[in-house]
Amino acid sequence: MSHLLTRRRFLIGSTLGASALTLSGCDLLEQNADVAAVIRSAEKLTMKAQRLLQGPDALAREFAESDISPSFRVNGTSVPDSEEYAALADGKFAAWRLKIDGLVDRPREFSLADLKTLPARTQITRHDCVEGWSAIGKWTGVPLGILLSTVILKPTARYVVFHCADELEKTLDGSGRYYESIDLIDAYHPQTILAYQMNGQELSIGHGAPLRLRVERQLGYKQAKYIMRIEIVDSFAGFSGGNGGYWEDRGYEWYAGI
Ligand SMILES: Nc1nc2c(c(=O)[nH]1)N[C@H]1C(S)=C(S)[C@@H](COP(=O)(O)O)O[C@H]1N2
Ligand SMILES: [Mo]
C-alpha cells in the first residue's frame, strides 16, 4: 500500500521471521493463536516505535488541494439502518446531539451548530484502508482535544470510546454495532479531529454524517463514522468483545499505525 506499511512489515517481520512475511496479518491470525499473540506484541512495538521514532506529536503527511482524489470510496456502512438515524438525517441533523460522558467532571451535549462555533482545523490527508485502497481527502472539524478540555477529564481517564449509529452485523446483543477507541496521546494529537466537512462540503451520509473521526496516523477502520456518543473510560474491557473496536473484536489490531 505504501512505504509506511513496508516499515510496519519490517517491524513485524523482525519478530516473526521471514517465512511469515508472505502471509497477510489476517491469514496468520486465522491460522494460529500463538502467531496472533506475536502480532499483538508486534502491534505494541509498532505503536512504541512510531511514537519513539517520530514523537507523540509527529504529524501525518498533509497534501495540497491538487492532490485530493477525484473519487473517495464509501466503505463499510454507507447508511446506518435505523429509524432513529433516518429521522435525524431527515431533519438535516438539527436534532442530533453529540453526548460526551464517562470519566469526566462535566458531561455535555453538543449540537452540530455548537461544534461549528468551536475552533476548526482543516487538513488534507491520505486515508489507507486495510483492504488495499487509499484516497486523499480534505477534512474540516473540531480538534478532539478542544472538546475534551470542555468536559474536564478525571485523572483516571485513559481511552476515548466512539459509539456509532450503525450496526455492521445484526445481532441480538448489540455486539454488531460499530465502535472504536483511541488513547489520550492520539486524542490530543493536533490532527485528531471530529470532522463535519469533507472536501469543502457538508459531510455526506456515506462518509459518516453528521460527524466522523479523523485520527491520521492510523488505518481506515479507526476513522469512526456516524458518531453519536463519546465515552471516556479507563479500560475498554467491558465493551462488546473487549478489544476496543468492532474490527478489533474480529481480529484486527487495536493500534493500527501507518
Ligand atoms: N461507523 C462506521 N465507521 C467506519 C466504518 C463503518 O462501517 N462504520 N468503516 C471503517 C472503514 S473499514 C473505513 S476504510 C472507513 C471508510 O470511510 P469512508 O466510507 O469515508 O471511505 O470508515 C471506517 N469507519
Ligand atoms: Mo477500511
PDB file of C-alpha atoms and ligand atoms in Angstrom:
ATOM      1  CA  MET A   1       0.000   0.000   0.000  1.00  0.00           C
ATOM      2  CA  SER A   2       2.760   2.431   0.908  1.00  0.00           C
ATOM      3  CA  HIS A   3       6.297   2.689   2.090  1.00  0.00           C
ATOM      4  CA  LEU A   4       4.861   3.258   5.555  1.00  0.00           C
ATOM      5  CA  LEU A   5       3.305  -0.184   5.580  1.00  0.00           C
ATOM      6  CA  THR A   6       6.616  -1.598   4.490  1.00  0.00           C
ATOM      7  CA  ARG A   7       8.206  -0.194   7.589  1.00  0.00           C
ATOM      8  CA  ARG A   8       5.449  -1.755   9.682  1.00  0.00           C
ATOM      9  CA  ARG A   9       6.060  -5.107   7.944  1.00  0.00           C
ATOM     10  CA  PHE A  10       9.695  -4.717   8.807  1.00  0.00           C
ATOM     11  CA  LEU A  11       8.818  -4.272  12.460  1.00  0.00           C
ATOM     12  CA  ILE A  12       6.534  -7.288  12.453  1.00  0.00           C
ATOM     13  CA  GLY A  13       8.993  -9.248  10.348  1.00  0.00           C
ATOM     14  CA  SER A  14      11.792  -8.710  12.786  1.00  0.00           C
ATOM     15  CA  THR A  15       9.704 -10.551  15.385  1.00  0.00           C
ATOM     16  CA  LEU A  16       8.182 -13.247  13.216  1.00  0.00           C
ATOM     17  CA  GLY A  17      10.942 -14.207  10.839  1.00  0.00           C
ATOM     18  CA  ALA A  18      10.984 -14.077   7.072  1.00  0.00           C
ATOM     19  CA  SER A  19       8.719 -17.062   6.349  1.00  0.00           C
ATOM     20  CA  ALA A  20       5.712 -15.377   7.902  1.00  0.00           C
ATOM     21  CA  LEU A  21       6.054 -12.340   5.698  1.00  0.00           C
ATOM     22  CA  THR A  22       4.408 -13.871   2.680  1.00  0.00           C
ATOM     23  CA  LEU A  23       1.115 -14.223   4.554  1.00  0.00           C
ATOM     24  CA  SER A  24      -1.110 -11.290   5.419  1.00  0.00           C
ATOM     25  CA  GLY A  25      -1.839 -10.500   9.062  1.00  0.00           C
ATOM     26  CA  CYS A  26      -5.382 -11.827   8.733  1.00  0.00           C
ATOM     27  CA  ASP A  27      -4.276 -15.195   7.338  1.00  0.00           C
ATOM     28  CA  LEU A  28      -1.860 -15.540  10.192  1.00  0.00           C
ATOM     29  CA  LEU A  29      -4.496 -14.707  12.778  1.00  0.00           C
ATOM     30  CA  GLU A  30      -6.756 -17.365  11.390  1.00  0.00           C
ATOM     31  CA  GLN A  31      -4.034 -19.976  11.317  1.00  0.00           C
ATOM     32  CA  ASN A  32      -2.502 -19.796  14.694  1.00  0.00           C
ATOM     33  CA  ALA A  33      -3.366 -18.277  18.034  1.00  0.00           C
ATOM     34  CA  ASP A  34       0.317 -18.116  19.048  1.00  0.00           C
ATOM     35  CA  VAL A  35       1.053 -16.102  15.956  1.00  0.00           C
ATOM     36  CA  ALA A  36      -1.865 -13.844  16.876  1.00  0.00           C
ATOM     37  CA  ALA A  37      -0.170 -13.260  20.218  1.00  0.00           C
ATOM     38  CA  VAL A  38       3.083 -12.381  18.451  1.00  0.00           C
ATOM     39  CA  ILE A  39       1.222  -9.944  16.204  1.00  0.00           C
ATOM     40  CA  ARG A  40      -0.311  -8.340  19.280  1.00  0.00           C
ATOM     41  CA  SER A  41       3.171  -7.805  20.690  1.00  0.00           C
ATOM     42  CA  ALA A  42       4.368  -6.548  17.312  1.00  0.00           C
ATOM     43  CA  GLU A  43       1.444  -4.118  17.366  1.00  0.00           C
ATOM     44  CA  LYS A  44       2.654  -2.681  20.660  1.00  0.00           C
ATOM     45  CA  LEU A  45       6.109  -2.498  19.119  1.00  0.00           C
ATOM     46  CA  THR A  46       4.669  -0.587  16.153  1.00  0.00           C
ATOM     47  CA  MET A  47       2.945   1.874  18.467  1.00  0.00           C
ATOM     48  CA  LYS A  48       6.001   2.354  20.660  1.00  0.00           C
ATOM     49  CA  ALA A  49       8.378   2.567  17.712  1.00  0.00           C
ATOM     50  CA  GLN A  50       6.169   5.059  15.890  1.00  0.00           C
ATOM     51  CA  ARG A  51       5.913   7.271  18.943  1.00  0.00           C
ATOM     52  CA  LEU A  52       9.584   6.877  19.851  1.00  0.00           C
ATOM     53  CA  LEU A  53      10.982   7.441  16.364  1.00  0.00           C
ATOM     54  CA  GLN A  54       8.534  10.130  15.267  1.00  0.00           C
ATOM     55  CA  GLY A  55       7.481  11.607  18.636  1.00  0.00           C
ATOM     56  CA  PRO A  56       3.939  11.514  20.010  1.00  0.00           C
ATOM     57  CA  ASP A  57       3.011  14.729  18.185  1.00  0.00           C
ATOM     58  CA  ALA A  58       4.589  13.926  14.807  1.00  0.00           C
ATOM     59  CA  LEU A  59       2.188  14.909  12.065  1.00  0.00           C
ATOM     60  CA  ALA A  60       0.882  12.635   9.367  1.00  0.00           C
ATOM     61  CA  ARG A  61       1.746  13.946   5.920  1.00  0.00           C
ATOM     62  CA  GLU A  62      -0.545  16.671   4.601  1.00  0.00           C
ATOM     63  CA  PHE A  63      -1.175  17.205   0.906  1.00  0.00           C
ATOM     64  CA  ALA A  64      -2.114  20.015  -1.473  1.00  0.00           C
ATOM     65  CA  GLU A  65      -5.587  20.755  -2.837  1.00  0.00           C
ATOM     66  CA  SER A  66      -4.405  19.420  -6.193  1.00  0.00           C
ATOM     67  CA  ASP A  67      -3.728  16.015  -4.607  1.00  0.00           C
ATOM     68  CA  ILE A  68      -7.344  15.483  -3.492  1.00  0.00           C
ATOM     69  CA  SER A  69      -8.658  12.241  -5.011  1.00  0.00           C
ATOM     70  CA  PRO A  70     -11.378  12.753  -7.624  1.00  0.00           C
ATOM     71  CA  SER A  71     -13.292   9.912  -6.032  1.00  0.00           C
ATOM     72  CA  PHE A  72     -13.157   8.684  -2.449  1.00  0.00           C
ATOM     73  CA  ARG A  73     -14.746   5.320  -1.886  1.00  0.00           C
ATOM     74  CA  VAL A  74     -17.507   4.824   0.682  1.00  0.00           C
ATOM     75  CA  ASN A  75     -16.592   1.772   2.711  1.00  0.00           C
ATOM     76  CA  GLY A  76     -18.288  -0.284   5.427  1.00  0.00           C
ATOM     77  CA  THR A  77     -21.677   1.171   6.260  1.00  0.00           C
ATOM     78  CA  SER A  78     -22.990   3.559   3.603  1.00  0.00           C
ATOM     79  CA  VAL A  79     -26.124   4.494   5.565  1.00  0.00           C
ATOM     80  CA  PRO A  80     -26.992   3.378   9.109  1.00  0.00           C
ATOM     81  CA  ASP A  81     -30.073   1.196   9.008  1.00  0.00           C
ATOM     82  CA  SER A  82     -32.190   2.581  11.872  1.00  0.00           C
ATOM     83  CA  GLU A  83     -35.340   4.682  12.142  1.00  0.00           C
ATOM     84  CA  GLU A  84     -33.614   6.904  14.663  1.00  0.00           C
ATOM     85  CA  TYR A  85     -30.817   7.719  12.235  1.00  0.00           C
ATOM     86  CA  ALA A  86     -33.243   8.177   9.326  1.00  0.00           C
ATOM     87  CA  ALA A  87     -35.238  10.711  11.374  1.00  0.00           C
ATOM     88  CA  LEU A  88     -32.078  12.625  12.285  1.00  0.00           C
ATOM     89  CA  ALA A  89     -30.959  12.678   8.653  1.00  0.00           C
ATOM     90  CA  ASP A  90     -34.412  13.862   7.518  1.00  0.00           C
ATOM     91  CA  GLY A  91     -34.053  16.841   9.841  1.00  0.00           C
ATOM     92  CA  LYS A  92     -30.559  17.596   8.495  1.00  0.00           C
ATOM     93  CA  PHE A  93     -29.203  16.506  11.875  1.00  0.00           C
ATOM     94  CA  ALA A  94     -30.637  19.562  13.672  1.00  0.00           C
ATOM     95  CA  ALA A  95     -31.919  17.228  16.424  1.00  0.00           C
ATOM     96  CA  TRP A  96     -28.675  15.232  16.636  1.00  0.00           C
ATOM     97  CA  ARG A  97     -26.622  15.696  19.796  1.00  0.00           C
ATOM     98  CA  LEU A  98     -23.101  14.501  20.483  1.00  0.00           C
ATOM     99  CA  LYS A  99     -23.010  13.210  24.044  1.00  0.00           C
ATOM    100  CA  ILE A 100     -19.700  13.224  25.900  1.00  0.00           C
ATOM    101  CA  ASP A 101     -19.690  11.382  29.196  1.00  0.00           C
ATOM    102  CA  GLY A 102     -17.894   8.746  31.244  1.00  0.00           C
ATOM    103  CA  LEU A 103     -14.852   9.752  33.313  1.00  0.00           C
ATOM    104  CA  VAL A 104     -15.418  13.499  33.028  1.00  0.00           C
ATOM    105  CA  ASP A 105     -16.341  16.213  35.538  1.00  0.00           C
ATOM    106  CA  ARG A 106     -18.868  17.894  33.249  1.00  0.00           C
ATOM    107  CA  PRO A 107     -20.744  15.613  30.855  1.00  0.00           C
ATOM    108  CA  ARG A 108     -22.080  17.650  27.942  1.00  0.00           C
ATOM    109  CA  GLU A 109     -24.074  17.513  24.754  1.00  0.00           C
ATOM    110  CA  PHE A 110     -23.213  19.414  21.593  1.00  0.00           C
ATOM    111  CA  SER A 111     -25.404  20.154  18.606  1.00  0.00           C
ATOM    112  CA  LEU A 112     -23.791  20.375  15.191  1.00  0.00           C
ATOM    113  CA  ALA A 113     -24.200  24.163  15.389  1.00  0.00           C
ATOM    114  CA  ASP A 114     -22.395  24.154  18.776  1.00  0.00           C
ATOM    115  CA  LEU A 115     -19.485  22.215  17.266  1.00  0.00           C
ATOM    116  CA  LYS A 116     -19.227  24.695  14.412  1.00  0.00           C
ATOM    117  CA  THR A 117     -18.754  27.613  16.823  1.00  0.00           C
ATOM    118  CA  LEU A 118     -15.594  25.965  18.188  1.00  0.00           C
ATOM    119  CA  PRO A 119     -12.180  26.468  16.541  1.00  0.00           C
ATOM    120  CA  ALA A 120     -11.879  24.332  13.411  1.00  0.00           C
ATOM    121  CA  ARG A 121      -8.959  22.637  11.700  1.00  0.00           C
ATOM    122  CA  THR A 122      -8.727  21.661   8.026  1.00  0.00           C
ATOM    123  CA  GLN A 123      -6.285  19.023   6.790  1.00  0.00           C
ATOM    124  CA  ILE A 124      -5.690  17.174   3.533  1.00  0.00           C
ATOM    125  CA  THR A 125      -4.572  13.656   4.318  1.00  0.00           C
ATOM    126  CA  ARG A 126      -4.410  10.176   2.886  1.00  0.00           C
ATOM    127  CA  HIS A 127      -6.804   7.520   4.121  1.00  0.00           C
ATOM    128  CA  ASP A 128      -5.409   3.972   3.948  1.00  0.00           C
ATOM    129  CA  CYS A 129      -7.844   1.071   4.223  1.00  0.00           C
ATOM    130  CA  VAL A 130      -6.557  -2.398   5.153  1.00  0.00           C
ATOM    131  CA  GLU A 131      -8.474  -3.724   2.175  1.00  0.00           C
ATOM    132  CA  GLY A 132      -5.771  -2.192  -0.010  1.00  0.00           C
ATOM    133  CA  TRP A 133      -7.073   1.146  -1.269  1.00  0.00           C
ATOM    134  CA  SER A 134      -6.146   4.712  -0.373  1.00  0.00           C
ATOM    135  CA  ALA A 135      -7.672   8.118  -1.085  1.00  0.00           C
ATOM    136  CA  ILE A 136      -6.714  11.697  -0.310  1.00  0.00           C
ATOM    137  CA  GLY A 137      -9.408  13.920   1.156  1.00  0.00           C
ATOM    138  CA  LYS A 138      -9.793  17.288   2.834  1.00  0.00           C
ATOM    139  CA  TRP A 139     -11.358  17.209   6.274  1.00  0.00           C
ATOM    140  CA  THR A 140     -12.639  20.055   8.442  1.00  0.00           C
ATOM    141  CA  GLY A 141     -13.732  19.692  12.029  1.00  0.00           C
ATOM    142  CA  VAL A 142     -13.103  20.422  15.662  1.00  0.00           C
ATOM    143  CA  PRO A 143      -9.913  19.099  17.271  1.00  0.00           C
ATOM    144  CA  LEU A 144     -10.914  16.398  19.738  1.00  0.00           C
ATOM    145  CA  GLY A 145      -8.546  17.891  22.349  1.00  0.00           C
ATOM    146  CA  ILE A 146     -10.580  21.112  22.379  1.00  0.00           C
ATOM    147  CA  LEU A 147     -13.795  19.191  23.036  1.00  0.00           C
ATOM    148  CA  LEU A 148     -12.169  17.133  25.765  1.00  0.00           C
ATOM    149  CA  SER A 149     -10.963  20.275  27.526  1.00  0.00           C
ATOM    150  CA  THR A 150     -14.600  21.435  27.828  1.00  0.00           C
ATOM    151  CA  VAL A 151     -15.684  18.341  29.804  1.00  0.00           C
ATOM    152  CA  ILE A 152     -12.596  18.092  32.056  1.00  0.00           C
ATOM    153  CA  LEU A 153     -11.239  14.553  32.211  1.00  0.00           C
ATOM    154  CA  LYS A 154     -10.930  12.792  35.535  1.00  0.00           C
ATOM    155  CA  PRO A 155      -7.378  11.674  36.457  1.00  0.00           C
ATOM    156  CA  THR A 156      -8.316   8.029  35.797  1.00  0.00           C
ATOM    157  CA  ALA A 157      -9.271   8.706  32.140  1.00  0.00           C
ATOM    158  CA  ARG A 158      -7.221   6.636  29.654  1.00  0.00           C
ATOM    159  CA  TYR A 159      -9.213   5.989  26.482  1.00  0.00           C
ATOM    160  CA  VAL A 160     -11.817   7.666  24.325  1.00  0.00           C
ATOM    161  CA  VAL A 161     -14.566   5.368  23.010  1.00  0.00           C
ATOM    162  CA  PHE A 162     -16.635   6.405  19.980  1.00  0.00           C
ATOM    163  CA  HIS A 163     -20.121   4.932  19.788  1.00  0.00           C
ATOM    164  CA  CYS A 164     -21.542   4.920  16.261  1.00  0.00           C
ATOM    165  CA  ALA A 165     -25.087   4.808  14.889  1.00  0.00           C
ATOM    166  CA  ASP A 166     -24.631   1.789  12.616  1.00  0.00           C
ATOM    167  CA  GLU A 167     -24.744  -1.932  13.106  1.00  0.00           C
ATOM    168  CA  LEU A 168     -22.419  -3.624  10.648  1.00  0.00           C
ATOM    169  CA  GLU A 169     -23.667  -7.016  11.752  1.00  0.00           C
ATOM    170  CA  LYS A 170     -27.185  -7.638  13.056  1.00  0.00           C
ATOM    171  CA  THR A 171     -27.003  -9.351  16.433  1.00  0.00           C
ATOM    172  CA  LEU A 172     -29.424  -9.677  19.328  1.00  0.00           C
ATOM    173  CA  ASP A 173     -26.923  -8.461  21.905  1.00  0.00           C
ATOM    174  CA  GLY A 174     -25.860  -5.329  20.027  1.00  0.00           C
ATOM    175  CA  SER A 175     -22.279  -6.567  19.565  1.00  0.00           C
ATOM    176  CA  GLY A 176     -22.562  -5.784  15.840  1.00  0.00           C
ATOM    177  CA  ARG A 177     -22.677  -2.053  16.486  1.00  0.00           C
ATOM    178  CA  TYR A 178     -19.651  -0.138  15.198  1.00  0.00           C
ATOM    179  CA  TYR A 179     -17.422   1.415  17.829  1.00  0.00           C
ATOM    180  CA  GLU A 180     -13.806   2.462  18.092  1.00  0.00           C
ATOM    181  CA  SER A 181     -11.328   3.698  20.691  1.00  0.00           C
ATOM    182  CA  ILE A 182      -8.072   5.609  20.909  1.00  0.00           C
ATOM    183  CA  ASP A 183      -5.794   6.546  23.792  1.00  0.00           C
ATOM    184  CA  LEU A 184      -5.231  10.055  25.120  1.00  0.00           C
ATOM    185  CA  ILE A 185      -2.000  10.562  23.159  1.00  0.00           C
ATOM    186  CA  ASP A 186      -3.923  10.200  19.904  1.00  0.00           C
ATOM    187  CA  ALA A 187      -6.926  12.060  21.346  1.00  0.00           C
ATOM    188  CA  TYR A 188      -4.813  15.176  21.935  1.00  0.00           C
ATOM    189  CA  HIS A 189      -2.783  14.846  18.724  1.00  0.00           C
ATOM    190  CA  PRO A 190      -3.237  18.062  16.715  1.00  0.00           C
ATOM    191  CA  GLN A 191      -4.544  16.204  13.625  1.00  0.00           C
ATOM    192  CA  THR A 192      -7.157  14.230  15.548  1.00  0.00           C
ATOM    193  CA  ILE A 193     -10.405  15.943  14.637  1.00  0.00           C
ATOM    194  CA  LEU A 194     -14.124  15.292  14.601  1.00  0.00           C
ATOM    195  CA  ALA A 195     -14.941  16.158  11.012  1.00  0.00           C
ATOM    196  CA  TYR A 196     -18.262  17.613   9.829  1.00  0.00           C
ATOM    197  CA  GLN A 197     -16.995  18.618   6.375  1.00  0.00           C
ATOM    198  CA  MET A 198     -15.229  16.738   3.604  1.00  0.00           C
ATOM    199  CA  ASN A 199     -13.694  18.392   0.541  1.00  0.00           C
ATOM    200  CA  GLY A 200     -15.358  21.690   1.467  1.00  0.00           C
ATOM    201  CA  GLN A 201     -18.905  20.238   1.607  1.00  0.00           C
ATOM    202  CA  GLU A 202     -21.081  19.085   4.485  1.00  0.00           C
ATOM    203  CA  LEU A 203     -20.087  15.516   5.340  1.00  0.00           C
ATOM    204  CA  SER A 204     -22.255  13.149   3.288  1.00  0.00           C
ATOM    205  CA  ILE A 205     -24.121  10.227   4.815  1.00  0.00           C
ATOM    206  CA  GLY A 206     -21.849   7.784   3.008  1.00  0.00           C
ATOM    207  CA  HIS A 207     -18.776   9.331   4.615  1.00  0.00           C
ATOM    208  CA  GLY A 208     -20.249   9.434   8.139  1.00  0.00           C
ATOM    209  CA  ALA A 209     -22.636  12.375   8.643  1.00  0.00           C
ATOM    210  CA  PRO A 210     -23.035  14.209  10.835  1.00  0.00           C
ATOM    211  CA  LEU A 211     -19.658  13.582  12.476  1.00  0.00           C
ATOM    212  CA  ARG A 212     -16.716  11.237  11.947  1.00  0.00           C
ATOM    213  CA  LEU A 213     -13.314  10.792  13.484  1.00  0.00           C
ATOM    214  CA  ARG A 214     -10.047  11.507  11.665  1.00  0.00           C
ATOM    215  CA  VAL A 215      -7.066  10.042  13.523  1.00  0.00           C
ATOM    216  CA  GLU A 216      -4.490  10.449  10.826  1.00  0.00           C
ATOM    217  CA  ARG A 217      -1.659   8.189  11.891  1.00  0.00           C
ATOM    218  CA  GLN A 218      -3.889   5.135  11.873  1.00  0.00           C
ATOM    219  CA  LEU A 219      -5.669   2.980   9.295  1.00  0.00           C
ATOM    220  CA  GLY A 220      -9.153   3.406   7.848  1.00  0.00           C
ATOM    221  CA  TYR A 221     -11.131   1.294  10.271  1.00  0.00           C
ATOM    222  CA  LYS A 222     -10.158   3.604  13.164  1.00  0.00           C
ATOM    223  CA  GLN A 223     -11.902   6.535  11.396  1.00  0.00           C
ATOM    224  CA  ALA A 224     -15.301   6.040  13.073  1.00  0.00           C
ATOM    225  CA  LYS A 225     -18.277   7.397  11.128  1.00  0.00           C
ATOM    226  CA  TYR A 226     -21.781   8.299  12.453  1.00  0.00           C
ATOM    227  CA  ILE A 227     -20.550   9.234  15.941  1.00  0.00           C
ATOM    228  CA  MET A 228     -23.387   9.546  18.454  1.00  0.00           C
ATOM    229  CA  ARG A 229     -21.608   9.422  21.767  1.00  0.00           C
ATOM    230  CA  ILE A 230     -18.079   9.767  23.111  1.00  0.00           C
ATOM    231  CA  GLU A 231     -17.344   7.964  26.336  1.00  0.00           C
ATOM    232  CA  ILE A 232     -14.202   8.466  28.402  1.00  0.00           C
ATOM    233  CA  VAL A 233     -13.078   5.270  30.109  1.00  0.00           C
ATOM    234  CA  ASP A 234     -10.150   3.737  31.987  1.00  0.00           C
ATOM    235  CA  SER A 235     -10.472   0.418  30.120  1.00  0.00           C
ATOM    236  CA  PHE A 236     -12.454  -0.877  27.149  1.00  0.00           C
ATOM    237  CA  ALA A 237     -12.628  -4.408  28.575  1.00  0.00           C
ATOM    238  CA  GLY A 238     -16.382  -4.104  29.204  1.00  0.00           C
ATOM    239  CA  PHE A 239     -17.339  -3.142  25.636  1.00  0.00           C
ATOM    240  CA  SER A 240     -18.567  -5.834  23.222  1.00  0.00           C
ATOM    241  CA  GLY A 241     -15.660  -8.226  22.616  1.00  0.00           C
ATOM    242  CA  GLY A 242     -13.352  -6.168  24.861  1.00  0.00           C
ATOM    243  CA  ASN A 243     -10.743  -5.353  22.205  1.00  0.00           C
ATOM    244  CA  GLY A 244     -11.584  -1.685  21.735  1.00  0.00           C
ATOM    245  CA  GLY A 245     -13.425  -1.704  18.407  1.00  0.00           C
ATOM    246  CA  TYR A 246     -15.753  -3.501  16.030  1.00  0.00           C
ATOM    247  CA  TRP A 247     -12.938  -4.774  13.812  1.00  0.00           C
ATOM    248  CA  GLU A 248     -10.580  -5.294  16.744  1.00  0.00           C
ATOM    249  CA  ASP A 249     -13.182  -7.699  18.175  1.00  0.00           C
ATOM    250  CA  ARG A 250     -12.848  -9.567  14.866  1.00  0.00           C
ATOM    251  CA  GLY A 251      -9.050  -9.844  14.945  1.00  0.00           C
ATOM    252  CA  TYR A 252      -7.696  -6.511  13.714  1.00  0.00           C
ATOM    253  CA  GLU A 253      -5.035  -4.675  15.695  1.00  0.00           C
ATOM    254  CA  TRP A 254      -6.174  -2.016  18.161  1.00  0.00           C
ATOM    255  CA  TYR A 255      -3.234   0.236  17.298  1.00  0.00           C
ATOM    256  CA  ALA A 256      -3.433   0.499  13.519  1.00  0.00           C
ATOM    257  CA  GLY A 257      -0.406   2.746  12.978  1.00  0.00           C
ATOM    258  CA  ILE A 258       0.689   3.670   9.459  1.00  0.00           C
TER     259      ILE A 258
HETATM  260  N1  LIG B   1     -19.428   3.723  11.879  1.00  0.00           N
HETATM  261  C1  LIG B   1     -18.589   3.183  10.969  1.00  0.00           C
HETATM  262  N2  LIG B   1     -17.355   3.714  10.847  1.00  0.00           N
HETATM  263  C2  LIG B   1     -16.490   3.199   9.931  1.00  0.00           C
HETATM  264  C3  LIG B   1     -16.815   2.067   9.135  1.00  0.00           C
HETATM  265  C4  LIG B   1     -18.126   1.530   9.302  1.00  0.00           C
HETATM  266  O1  LIG B   1     -18.528   0.553   8.634  1.00  0.00           O
HETATM  267  N3  LIG B   1     -18.977   2.113  10.219  1.00  0.00           N
HETATM  268  N4  LIG B   1     -15.886   1.541   8.260  1.00  0.00           N
HETATM  269  C5  LIG B   1     -14.478   1.891   8.502  1.00  0.00           C
HETATM  270  C6  LIG B   1     -13.568   1.560   7.385  1.00  0.00           C
HETATM  271  S1  LIG B   1     -13.007  -0.038   7.246  1.00  0.00           S
HETATM  272  C7  LIG B   1     -13.079   2.520   6.553  1.00  0.00           C
HETATM  273  S2  LIG B   1     -11.920   2.198   5.355  1.00  0.00           S
HETATM  274  C8  LIG B   1     -13.599   3.894   6.638  1.00  0.00           C
HETATM  275  C9  LIG B   1     -14.256   4.260   5.319  1.00  0.00           C
HETATM  276  O2  LIG B   1     -14.608   5.603   5.336  1.00  0.00           O
HETATM  277  P1  LIG B   1     -15.309   6.181   4.059  1.00  0.00           P
HETATM  278  O3  LIG B   1     -16.621   5.460   3.886  1.00  0.00           O
HETATM  279  O4  LIG B   1     -15.466   7.649   4.327  1.00  0.00           O
HETATM  280  O5  LIG B   1     -14.383   5.892   2.913  1.00  0.00           O
HETATM  281  O6  LIG B   1     -14.546   4.103   7.669  1.00  0.00           O
HETATM  282  C10 LIG B   1     -14.323   3.358   8.836  1.00  0.00           C
HETATM  283  N5  LIG B   1     -15.269   3.777   9.827  1.00  0.00           N
HETATM  284 MO    MO B   2     -11.181   0.097   5.919  1.00  0.00          MO
END
